[in-house]
Amino acid sequence: MPGTLGPLDGRDFAAVLFDMDGTLIDSIPVVVRSWLRWAEEEGVDPRRLVGFHGVPARGIAEKLLPPERVDAAVERIEAIETADTDGITILPGALAALAALAGDDLCAIATSCTRVLADARIVATGLPVPRVVVTASDVDRGKPHPDPFLLAAQRLGVDPAHCLVVEDAPGGLEAARAAGCATLAVTTTTEPADLVADAVVATLADVRFAPAGGRVLVTGVVTDA
């Protein structure tokens, strides 16, 4: 049977840049209850939170609150989310992907979490992390701007045009395209119709990442289904 990756199947890349929440780990229950609590405290209609998945907390606060309240609101949501890690799990295929690539410095994580929040979720899950982890604390502009992926590629010493980004959110995919990267989407949090990517799979368990001559060979996992 053919692989599941369409035009990406059999291609090789200088590096793979992984989003974290929704791609490597499932933090959706925590995110939902944390932001609902935040919305109640800030007097924000929770329906206004729809559509912000993958956007850094500051970007959300700037859209929903007056400028003079943004800094305090960002500090508050970070405190709420950092204190609540109950139920966060590693998604299928994530461990295998990181195990295959991290030791050879062939991958990075680029997340919309702040450094403090990313560290808390990494510790809570025991997720093995590569040398390069770019967070919202490291860039002036987060997703959907390309800055996180551009910085991740820079820190790996590779051309972003030769990188593959793996994302679950439309905003993250927009950032990847703006950075000039190839894109692979997983449907862990978003309907396939809303994911504009070179290929779309259910989870990372549908993909095999293998070091090959200093690059990463990407192939679809063949099943009997």
Backbone as JSON, one array per atom type, in Angstrom:
{
  "sequence": "MPGTLGPLDGRDFAAVLFDMDGTLIDSIPVVVRSWLRWAEEEGVDPRRLVGFHGVPARGIAEKLLPPERVDAAVERIEAIETADTDGITILPGALAALAALAGDDLCAIATSCTRVLADARIVATGLPVPRVVVTASDVDRGKPHPDPFLLAAQRLGVDPAHCLVVEDAPGGLEAARAAGCATLAVTTTTEPADLVADAVVATLADVRFAPAGGRVLVTGVVTDA",
  "N": [[0.84, -1.2, 0.0], [0.38, 2.31, -0.6], [2.08, 5.06, 1.12], [0.96, 7.41, 3.67], [1.39, 10.06, 3.29], [1.3, 11.55, 0.96], [2.59, 14.1, -1.08], [4.76, 14.46, 0.61], [5.81, 12.03, 1.23], [8.62, 10.05, 1.43], [10.36, 12.15, 1.1], [13.25, 14.1, 2.1], [14.56, 16.07, 4.78], [16.28, 18.9, 6.22], [15.76, 19.3, 8.89], [13.22, 18.67, 11.4], [10.62, 20.56, 12.68], [8.8, 20.69, 15.46], [5.6, 21.55, 16.66], [4.26, 21.8, 20.01], [1.94, 21.54, 22.01], [-0.9, 19.69, 21.34], [0.32, 18.5, 19.25], [2.67, 17.06, 20.04], [1.97, 16.62, 22.69], [-1.07, 16.09, 24.57], [-2.86, 18.54, 25.78], [-5.3, 19.64, 25.89], [-7.65, 19.36, 27.67], [-6.66, 20.66, 30.0], [-6.01, 23.2, 28.98], [-8.54, 24.15, 28.19], [-10.04, 24.23, 30.63], [-8.43, 25.98, 32.09], [-8.43, 28.39, 30.59], [-11.16, 28.96, 30.6], [-11.56, 29.47, 33.3], [-9.91, 31.72, 33.52], [-11.25, 33.49, 31.77], [-13.65, 33.86, 33.15], [-12.71, 35.18, 35.45], [-11.7, 37.5, 34.28], [-13.91, 38.63, 33.19], [-14.65, 38.03, 30.57], [-16.53, 36.98, 27.82], [-16.78, 33.58, 27.36], [-17.21, 32.51, 24.85], [-15.82, 34.1, 23.14], [-13.3, 33.09, 23.08], [-13.02, 31.2, 21.17], [-11.32, 29.92, 18.34], [-8.71, 30.65, 18.8], [-6.76, 28.75, 19.15], [-3.43, 27.69, 19.44], [-2.37, 30.22, 19.35], [-0.23, 32.5, 21.02], [-0.53, 33.35, 24.54], [-0.38, 36.11, 25.1], [-1.08, 37.24, 22.65], [-3.75, 36.5, 22.53], [-4.84, 37.79, 24.79], [-4.39, 40.44, 24.06], [-6.21, 40.75, 22.03], [-8.63, 40.55, 23.34], [-8.81, 42.19, 25.57], [-8.55, 45.5, 27.1], [-5.63, 47.55, 26.48], [-4.29, 48.33, 28.87], [-4.76, 46.28, 30.63], [-3.57, 44.02, 29.76], [-0.9, 42.99, 30.43], [-1.11, 42.13, 33.14], [-3.14, 40.26, 32.84], [-1.96, 38.34, 31.19], [0.06, 37.39, 32.87], [-1.58, 36.23, 34.76], [-2.97, 34.09, 33.4], [-0.8, 32.52, 32.74], [0.03, 31.73, 35.28], [-2.2, 30.25, 36.12], [-2.28, 28.15, 34.21], [0.27, 26.98, 34.5], [0.13, 25.94, 37.05], [-1.66, 23.89, 36.75], [-1.42, 20.85, 35.61], [-2.59, 18.46, 35.43], [-3.55, 15.49, 33.92], [-2.39, 15.84, 31.42], [-1.08, 14.32, 28.55], [1.2, 12.32, 26.56], [1.11, 12.31, 23.06], [0.2, 9.84, 20.52], [2.93, 8.4, 18.78], [4.69, 10.47, 19.27], [6.84, 10.05, 21.09], [8.41, 8.18, 19.7], [9.13, 9.68, 17.44], [10.67, 11.8, 18.53], [12.67, 10.32, 19.78], [13.96, 9.24, 17.6], [15.15, 11.43, 16.36], [16.11, 13.5, 18.07], [18.59, 13.03, 19.33], [20.45, 13.31, 17.32], [20.35, 15.95, 16.74], [18.45, 16.78, 14.9], [15.97, 17.87, 15.06], [13.58, 20.2, 16.46], [11.63, 21.92, 18.96], [8.98, 24.17, 18.66], [7.03, 26.22, 20.31], [3.94, 27.8, 21.38], [3.7, 28.21, 24.03], [4.85, 29.93, 26.98], [8.22, 30.06, 28.32], [8.23, 29.18, 31.02], [5.76, 27.84, 31.24], [6.02, 25.88, 29.23], [8.16, 24.39, 30.28], [6.93, 23.39, 32.58], [4.95, 21.69, 31.53], [6.48, 19.89, 30.08], [7.95, 18.65, 32.14], [5.82, 17.52, 33.56], [4.83, 15.58, 31.8], [7.05, 14.09, 31.17], [8.19, 14.28, 28.73], [10.66, 13.69, 26.33], [13.05, 16.02, 25.33], [14.41, 17.87, 22.55], [17.61, 19.49, 21.89], [17.1, 22.13, 21.06], [14.6, 24.24, 21.97], [12.14, 26.39, 21.32], [10.28, 28.99, 22.66], [7.38, 31.08, 23.4], [8.5, 33.01, 24.93], [10.89, 33.56, 23.78], [10.69, 35.02, 21.47], [9.65, 38.05, 19.8], [7.35, 38.16, 18.32], [4.81, 35.88, 18.18], [3.33, 32.8, 16.86], [0.61, 33.51, 14.64], [2.84, 34.5, 13.24], [6.01, 34.01, 11.57], [8.23, 33.85, 13.21], [8.87, 32.01, 15.49], [9.5, 29.55, 14.18], [11.49, 30.33, 12.41], [13.48, 31.09, 14.21], [13.95, 28.65, 15.5], [15.0, 27.11, 13.38], [17.28, 28.62, 12.87], [18.73, 28.27, 15.26], [19.28, 25.6, 15.06], [20.96, 25.68, 12.96], [20.19, 25.47, 10.28], [18.6, 25.9, 7.06], [15.42, 27.35, 6.97], [13.8, 26.83, 4.77], [14.4, 24.29, 4.14], [13.23, 22.75, 6.0], [10.78, 20.73, 7.76], [7.69, 21.42, 9.15], [5.66, 20.34, 11.81], [2.39, 20.49, 12.79], [-0.69, 21.25, 14.57], [-2.52, 23.24, 14.45], [-4.3, 25.85, 12.73], [-3.15, 28.48, 12.87], [-0.5, 27.93, 13.51], [0.31, 26.52, 11.25], [0.05, 28.53, 9.36], [2.11, 30.19, 10.24], [4.27, 28.52, 9.71], [4.2, 28.29, 6.91], [4.74, 30.94, 6.26], [7.33, 31.05, 7.11], [8.56, 29.64, 5.17], [8.65, 26.89, 5.25], [8.06, 23.36, 4.64], [4.97, 21.63, 5.29], [3.27, 19.61, 7.66], [0.31, 18.4, 8.9], [-1.44, 17.39, 11.86], [-4.44, 15.83, 12.98], [-5.33, 16.17, 15.6], [-6.57, 18.18, 17.08], [-8.01, 19.76, 15.37], [-10.32, 20.0, 12.66], [-9.8, 18.22, 9.6], [-10.48, 19.67, 7.25], [-9.94, 22.26, 7.93], [-7.25, 22.54, 7.99], [-4.56, 23.68, 6.38], [-2.15, 22.31, 4.64], [0.81, 20.58, 3.42], [0.49, 17.89, 3.72], [-1.8, 15.81, 5.54], [-2.31, 14.02, 8.5], [-3.54, 11.62, 10.94], [-2.2, 11.3, 13.5], [1.17, 11.48, 14.85], [1.88, 8.87, 14.86], [1.34, 7.9, 12.4], [3.48, 8.41, 10.84], [6.88, 7.98, 9.89], [10.01, 8.92, 11.01], [13.31, 9.14, 10.09], [16.82, 9.28, 10.61], [19.05, 10.11, 7.99], [21.87, 10.22, 6.38], [22.63, 12.64, 7.66], [20.35, 14.09, 7.38], [16.7, 14.16, 7.53], [14.66, 11.52, 6.79], [11.39, 11.17, 5.69], [8.6, 9.15, 5.9], [5.48, 7.56, 5.16], [3.57, 5.53, 7.4], [2.79, 2.31, 6.67], [-0.22, 0.55, 6.76], [-2.49, -2.22, 7.32], [-5.05, -1.54, 7.02]],
  "CA": [[0.0, 0.0, 0.0], [1.13, 3.57, -0.55], [2.12, 5.72, 2.41], [-0.14, 8.31, 3.99], [1.88, 11.44, 3.31], [1.18, 12.25, -0.32], [3.83, 14.68, -1.64], [5.86, 14.45, 1.58], [6.29, 10.67, 1.42], [9.92, 9.77, 0.83], [11.21, 13.34, 1.05], [14.16, 14.28, 3.24], [14.62, 17.45, 5.25], [17.41, 19.23, 7.09], [15.3, 19.16, 10.28], [11.78, 18.71, 11.63], [10.27, 21.51, 13.73], [7.53, 20.23, 16.03], [4.79, 22.23, 17.65], [4.17, 20.93, 21.19], [0.58, 21.24, 22.45], [-1.75, 19.23, 20.27], [1.15, 17.77, 18.29], [3.44, 16.1, 20.82], [1.24, 16.32, 23.94], [-2.49, 16.45, 24.62], [-3.11, 19.4, 26.93], [-6.57, 20.33, 25.63], [-8.49, 19.53, 28.86], [-6.07, 21.68, 30.86], [-6.15, 24.5, 28.31], [-9.94, 24.56, 28.23], [-10.48, 24.64, 31.97], [-7.65, 27.13, 32.52], [-8.9, 29.6, 29.92], [-12.51, 29.26, 31.08], [-11.38, 30.13, 34.6], [-9.37, 33.06, 33.24], [-12.31, 34.31, 31.18], [-14.58, 34.23, 34.22], [-12.04, 36.17, 36.3], [-11.49, 38.74, 33.53], [-15.18, 39.12, 32.68], [-14.67, 37.83, 29.13], [-17.45, 35.96, 27.35], [-15.94, 32.45, 26.92], [-17.4, 32.25, 23.42], [-14.84, 34.88, 22.41], [-12.03, 32.35, 23.06], [-13.02, 30.28, 20.03], [-10.51, 30.29, 17.19], [-7.38, 31.11, 19.19], [-5.85, 27.64, 19.43], [-2.11, 27.84, 18.85], [-1.93, 31.61, 19.46], [0.31, 32.76, 22.35], [-1.45, 33.97, 25.5], [-0.37, 37.57, 24.95], [-1.85, 37.56, 21.46], [-5.17, 36.35, 22.87], [-5.2, 38.87, 25.71], [-4.41, 41.71, 23.33], [-7.43, 40.8, 21.23], [-9.84, 40.49, 24.16], [-8.8, 43.11, 26.71], [-7.93, 46.82, 26.89], [-4.16, 47.47, 26.59], [-3.77, 48.49, 30.23], [-5.0, 45.06, 31.41], [-2.95, 42.86, 29.1], [0.24, 42.42, 31.15], [-1.59, 41.4, 34.31], [-3.93, 39.12, 32.38], [-1.02, 37.32, 30.69], [0.67, 36.8, 34.07], [-2.57, 35.4, 35.44], [-3.22, 32.85, 32.69], [0.39, 31.68, 32.87], [0.0, 31.15, 36.62], [-3.25, 29.23, 36.16], [-1.9, 26.99, 33.4], [1.45, 26.35, 35.05], [-0.26, 25.21, 38.26], [-2.58, 22.82, 36.41], [-0.88, 19.94, 34.59], [-3.24, 17.17, 35.63], [-4.21, 14.89, 32.77], [-1.66, 16.04, 30.17], [-0.49, 13.06, 28.11], [1.99, 12.33, 25.32], [0.29, 11.83, 21.95], [0.76, 8.7, 19.78], [4.0, 8.65, 17.82], [5.6, 11.57, 19.67], [8.06, 9.51, 21.69], [9.22, 7.57, 18.64], [9.66, 10.74, 16.59], [11.74, 12.5, 19.24], [13.76, 9.38, 20.01], [14.67, 9.03, 16.34], [15.79, 12.62, 15.82], [16.65, 14.48, 19.02], [19.99, 12.78, 19.64], [21.27, 13.75, 16.19], [20.12, 17.38, 16.55], [17.71, 16.91, 13.64], [14.63, 18.4, 15.3], [13.4, 21.22, 17.49], [10.25, 22.23, 19.33], [8.63, 25.59, 18.62], [5.73, 26.24, 20.98], [3.34, 29.08, 21.77], [3.81, 28.35, 25.48], [6.0, 30.64, 27.53], [9.25, 29.13, 28.81], [7.8, 28.6, 32.3], [4.68, 26.89, 30.99], [6.57, 24.76, 28.48], [8.93, 23.57, 31.21], [6.0, 22.7, 33.48], [4.28, 20.6, 30.8], [7.51, 18.9, 29.76], [8.21, 17.9, 33.36], [4.62, 16.76, 33.91], [4.66, 14.45, 30.89], [8.29, 13.36, 30.96], [8.5, 14.34, 27.3], [12.07, 13.92, 26.03], [13.09, 17.21, 24.47], [15.66, 18.1, 21.81], [18.45, 20.59, 22.39], [16.49, 23.42, 20.74], [13.19, 24.44, 22.29], [11.81, 27.81, 21.19], [8.99, 29.3, 23.28], [6.89, 32.45, 23.2], [9.39, 33.91, 25.66], [12.11, 33.76, 23.01], [10.43, 35.82, 20.26], [8.78, 39.22, 19.97], [6.09, 37.87, 17.66], [4.53, 34.45, 18.14], [2.46, 32.33, 15.79], [0.86, 33.01, 13.29], [4.04, 35.03, 12.62], [6.97, 32.93, 11.35], [9.4, 34.0, 14.07], [9.3, 30.82, 16.25], [10.12, 28.55, 13.32], [12.74, 30.9, 11.91], [14.48, 31.02, 15.28], [14.29, 27.24, 15.71], [15.89, 26.71, 12.3], [18.55, 29.33, 13.07], [19.45, 27.64, 16.36], [19.76, 24.31, 14.57], [21.94, 25.93, 11.92], [19.68, 24.98, 9.0], [17.74, 26.8, 6.29], [14.02, 27.0, 7.2], [13.22, 26.32, 3.54], [14.72, 22.87, 4.08], [12.65, 22.14, 7.21], [9.38, 20.31, 7.82], [6.99, 21.77, 10.38], [4.52, 19.49, 12.17], [1.49, 21.36, 13.54], [-2.09, 20.85, 14.67], [-3.38, 24.43, 14.47], [-4.22, 26.72, 11.55], [-2.22, 29.57, 13.09], [0.84, 27.4, 13.43], [0.58, 26.22, 9.85], [0.26, 29.82, 8.7], [3.46, 30.62, 10.61], [5.22, 27.65, 9.01], [4.23, 28.68, 5.5], [5.41, 32.24, 6.19], [8.76, 30.8, 7.31], [9.06, 28.94, 4.0], [8.8, 25.48, 5.56], [7.05, 22.38, 4.27], [4.05, 21.51, 6.42], [2.54, 18.38, 7.93], [-0.68, 18.65, 9.94], [-2.1, 16.28, 12.55], [-5.84, 16.21, 13.22], [-5.62, 15.93, 17.0], [-7.41, 19.24, 17.67], [-8.66, 20.56, 14.33], [-10.86, 19.22, 11.55], [-8.9, 18.22, 8.43], [-10.84, 20.7, 6.28], [-9.42, 23.56, 8.37], [-5.8, 22.45, 8.05], [-3.93, 23.91, 5.08], [-0.82, 21.75, 4.79], [1.23, 19.73, 2.32], [-0.12, 16.59, 3.99], [-2.55, 15.76, 6.8], [-2.43, 12.68, 9.06], [-4.25, 11.64, 12.21], [-1.22, 11.55, 14.56], [2.55, 11.18, 14.46], [2.0, 7.43, 14.7], [1.18, 7.62, 10.97], [4.67, 8.9, 10.15], [8.18, 7.49, 10.35], [11.12, 9.86, 10.84], [14.56, 8.39, 10.22], [18.04, 9.95, 10.18], [19.57, 9.58, 6.73], [22.94, 11.05, 5.85], [22.6, 13.98, 8.25], [19.04, 14.69, 7.16], [15.58, 13.37, 8.05], [13.8, 10.89, 5.79], [10.02, 11.11, 6.18], [7.79, 8.21, 5.16], [4.22, 7.19, 5.77], [3.49, 4.2, 7.97], [1.85, 1.48, 5.92], [-1.05, -0.31, 7.59], [-3.31, -3.17, 6.59], [-6.43, -1.05, 6.95]],
  "C": [[0.87, 1.25, 0.0], [1.13, 4.15, 0.86], [0.98, 6.71, 2.56], [0.2, 9.78, 3.79], [1.82, 12.18, 1.99], [2.52, 12.79, -0.78], [5.01, 14.69, -0.67], [6.5, 13.07, 1.7], [7.59, 10.44, 0.68], [10.82, 10.98, 0.69], [12.15, 13.39, 2.25], [14.31, 15.77, 3.52], [15.84, 17.65, 6.13], [17.04, 19.05, 8.56], [13.78, 19.17, 10.3], [11.52, 19.61, 12.83], [8.87, 21.16, 14.24], [6.88, 21.32, 16.88], [4.69, 21.29, 18.86], [2.72, 20.57, 21.55], [-0.3, 20.87, 21.27], [-1.01, 18.46, 19.2], [1.96, 16.68, 18.98], [2.71, 15.69, 22.1], [-0.21, 16.76, 23.81], [-2.73, 17.23, 25.91], [-4.47, 20.08, 26.83], [-7.45, 20.44, 26.88], [-7.98, 20.61, 29.81], [-6.26, 23.07, 30.27], [-7.57, 25.01, 28.44], [-10.33, 25.04, 29.63], [-9.7, 25.85, 32.48], [-8.17, 28.42, 31.9], [-10.33, 29.94, 30.29], [-12.45, 29.94, 32.45], [-10.89, 31.55, 34.4], [-10.45, 33.98, 32.7], [-13.31, 34.76, 32.24], [-13.99, 35.32, 35.1], [-11.93, 37.53, 35.59], [-12.8, 39.34, 32.99], [-15.29, 39.04, 31.17], [-15.67, 36.74, 28.78], [-16.63, 34.79, 26.8], [-16.1, 32.11, 25.44], [-16.39, 33.02, 22.58], [-13.47, 34.2, 22.35], [-11.92, 31.43, 21.85], [-12.13, 30.82, 18.91], [-9.09, 30.71, 17.51], [-6.39, 29.98, 19.44], [-4.52, 27.83, 18.69], [-1.56, 29.25, 18.91], [-1.37, 31.83, 20.87], [-0.66, 33.53, 23.23], [-1.51, 35.49, 25.33], [-1.2, 37.99, 23.74], [-3.35, 37.48, 21.72], [-5.62, 37.51, 23.76], [-5.29, 40.21, 25.0], [-5.66, 41.86, 22.47], [-8.68, 40.99, 22.09], [-9.93, 41.55, 25.25], [-8.22, 44.47, 26.34], [-6.42, 46.72, 27.14], [-3.64, 47.52, 28.02], [-3.96, 47.24, 31.09], [-4.23, 43.85, 30.89], [-1.85, 42.22, 29.93], [-0.22, 41.58, 32.34], [-2.37, 40.16, 33.91], [-3.04, 37.99, 31.87], [-0.33, 36.62, 31.87], [-0.31, 35.85, 34.75], [-2.81, 34.09, 34.72], [-2.01, 31.94, 32.75], [0.41, 31.0, 34.24], [-1.03, 30.03, 36.71], [-2.81, 27.98, 35.42], [-0.7, 26.25, 33.97], [1.12, 25.49, 36.26], [-1.13, 23.99, 37.96], [-2.02, 21.98, 35.27], [-1.54, 18.57, 34.66], [-3.91, 16.68, 34.35], [-3.51, 15.12, 31.44], [-0.95, 14.74, 29.79], [0.32, 13.26, 26.83], [1.16, 11.68, 24.22], [0.98, 10.68, 21.2], [1.83, 9.13, 18.78], [5.01, 9.68, 18.24], [6.91, 11.04, 20.23], [8.99, 8.93, 20.62], [9.87, 8.63, 17.77], [10.84, 11.44, 17.26], [12.94, 11.58, 19.48], [14.61, 9.2, 18.75], [15.55, 10.21, 15.96], [16.55, 13.48, 16.81], [18.15, 14.28, 19.25], [20.93, 13.24, 18.55], [21.08, 15.23, 15.86], [19.4, 17.66, 15.23], [16.3, 17.43, 13.84], [14.67, 19.46, 16.38], [11.93, 21.29, 17.84], [10.07, 23.73, 19.27], [7.2, 25.72, 19.11], [5.26, 27.65, 21.29], [3.31, 29.25, 23.28], [4.95, 29.3, 25.83], [7.02, 29.61, 28.02], [8.81, 28.44, 30.09], [6.74, 27.54, 32.08], [5.17, 25.67, 30.23], [7.34, 23.82, 29.4], [8.01, 22.76, 32.13], [5.34, 21.51, 32.78], [5.27, 19.52, 30.39], [7.81, 18.03, 30.98], [7.03, 17.01, 33.71], [4.45, 15.51, 33.06], [5.89, 13.56, 30.78], [8.69, 13.33, 29.5], [10.0, 14.56, 27.09], [12.2, 15.07, 25.03], [14.42, 17.32, 23.75], [16.42, 19.28, 22.41], [17.78, 21.94, 22.19], [15.0, 23.39, 21.05], [12.94, 25.94, 22.27], [10.41, 28.03, 21.77], [8.58, 30.73, 22.97], [7.77, 33.46, 23.92], [10.63, 34.29, 24.86], [11.93, 34.68, 21.8], [9.53, 37.0, 20.59], [7.39, 38.96, 19.38], [5.9, 36.35, 17.58], [3.7, 34.07, 16.93], [1.16, 33.14, 15.8], [2.03, 33.68, 12.55], [5.08, 33.92, 12.51], [8.11, 32.86, 12.35], [9.81, 32.75, 14.85], [10.01, 29.78, 15.38], [11.43, 29.06, 12.72], [13.84, 30.81, 12.95], [14.9, 29.57, 15.54], [15.27, 26.76, 14.64], [17.27, 27.35, 12.48], [19.37, 28.64, 14.16], [19.95, 26.24, 16.01], [20.84, 24.46, 13.5], [21.51, 25.42, 10.55], [18.82, 26.06, 8.35], [16.28, 26.41, 6.54], [13.34, 26.45, 5.95], [13.47, 24.82, 3.36], [14.16, 22.11, 5.27], [11.2, 21.72, 6.99], [8.82, 20.72, 9.16], [5.82, 20.82, 10.58], [3.66, 20.28, 13.15], [0.08, 20.77, 13.6], [-3.05, 22.01, 14.53], [-3.21, 25.27, 13.21], [-3.21, 27.85, 11.7], [-0.77, 29.12, 13.01], [1.24, 27.06, 12.01], [0.8, 27.49, 9.05], [1.67, 30.34, 8.98], [4.51, 29.82, 9.85], [5.34, 28.03, 7.54], [4.97, 30.01, 5.34], [6.92, 32.1, 6.38], [9.39, 30.07, 6.13], [9.25, 27.45, 4.19], [7.74, 24.62, 4.87], [6.19, 22.11, 5.5], [3.36, 20.15, 6.46], [1.59, 18.66, 9.09], [-1.18, 17.35, 10.55], [-3.48, 16.75, 12.98], [-6.26, 16.01, 14.67], [-6.56, 16.96, 17.62], [-8.27, 19.97, 16.66], [-9.16, 19.67, 13.21], [-9.95, 19.32, 10.33], [-9.2, 19.34, 7.44], [-10.28, 22.07, 6.64], [-7.9, 23.6, 8.44], [-5.2, 22.57, 6.65], [-2.47, 23.49, 5.2], [-0.47, 20.91, 3.57], [0.68, 18.31, 2.47], [-0.78, 16.64, 5.36], [-2.66, 14.3, 7.23], [-3.15, 12.78, 10.4], [-3.32, 12.01, 13.37], [0.17, 11.24, 14.03], [2.78, 9.67, 14.34], [1.86, 7.01, 13.24], [2.43, 7.96, 10.16], [5.92, 8.25, 10.75], [9.24, 8.53, 10.01], [12.42, 9.09, 11.06], [15.75, 9.23, 9.79], [18.59, 9.3, 8.93], [20.62, 10.54, 6.18], [22.93, 12.47, 6.38], [21.31, 14.74, 8.0], [17.97, 13.77, 7.72], [14.74, 12.84, 6.9], [12.42, 10.69, 6.4], [9.21, 10.16, 5.29], [6.5, 7.92, 5.91], [4.27, 5.77, 6.31], [2.42, 3.42, 7.23], [1.1, 0.57, 6.87], [-1.84, -1.26, 6.7], [-4.74, -2.7, 6.41], [-6.75, -0.55, 5.56]]
}
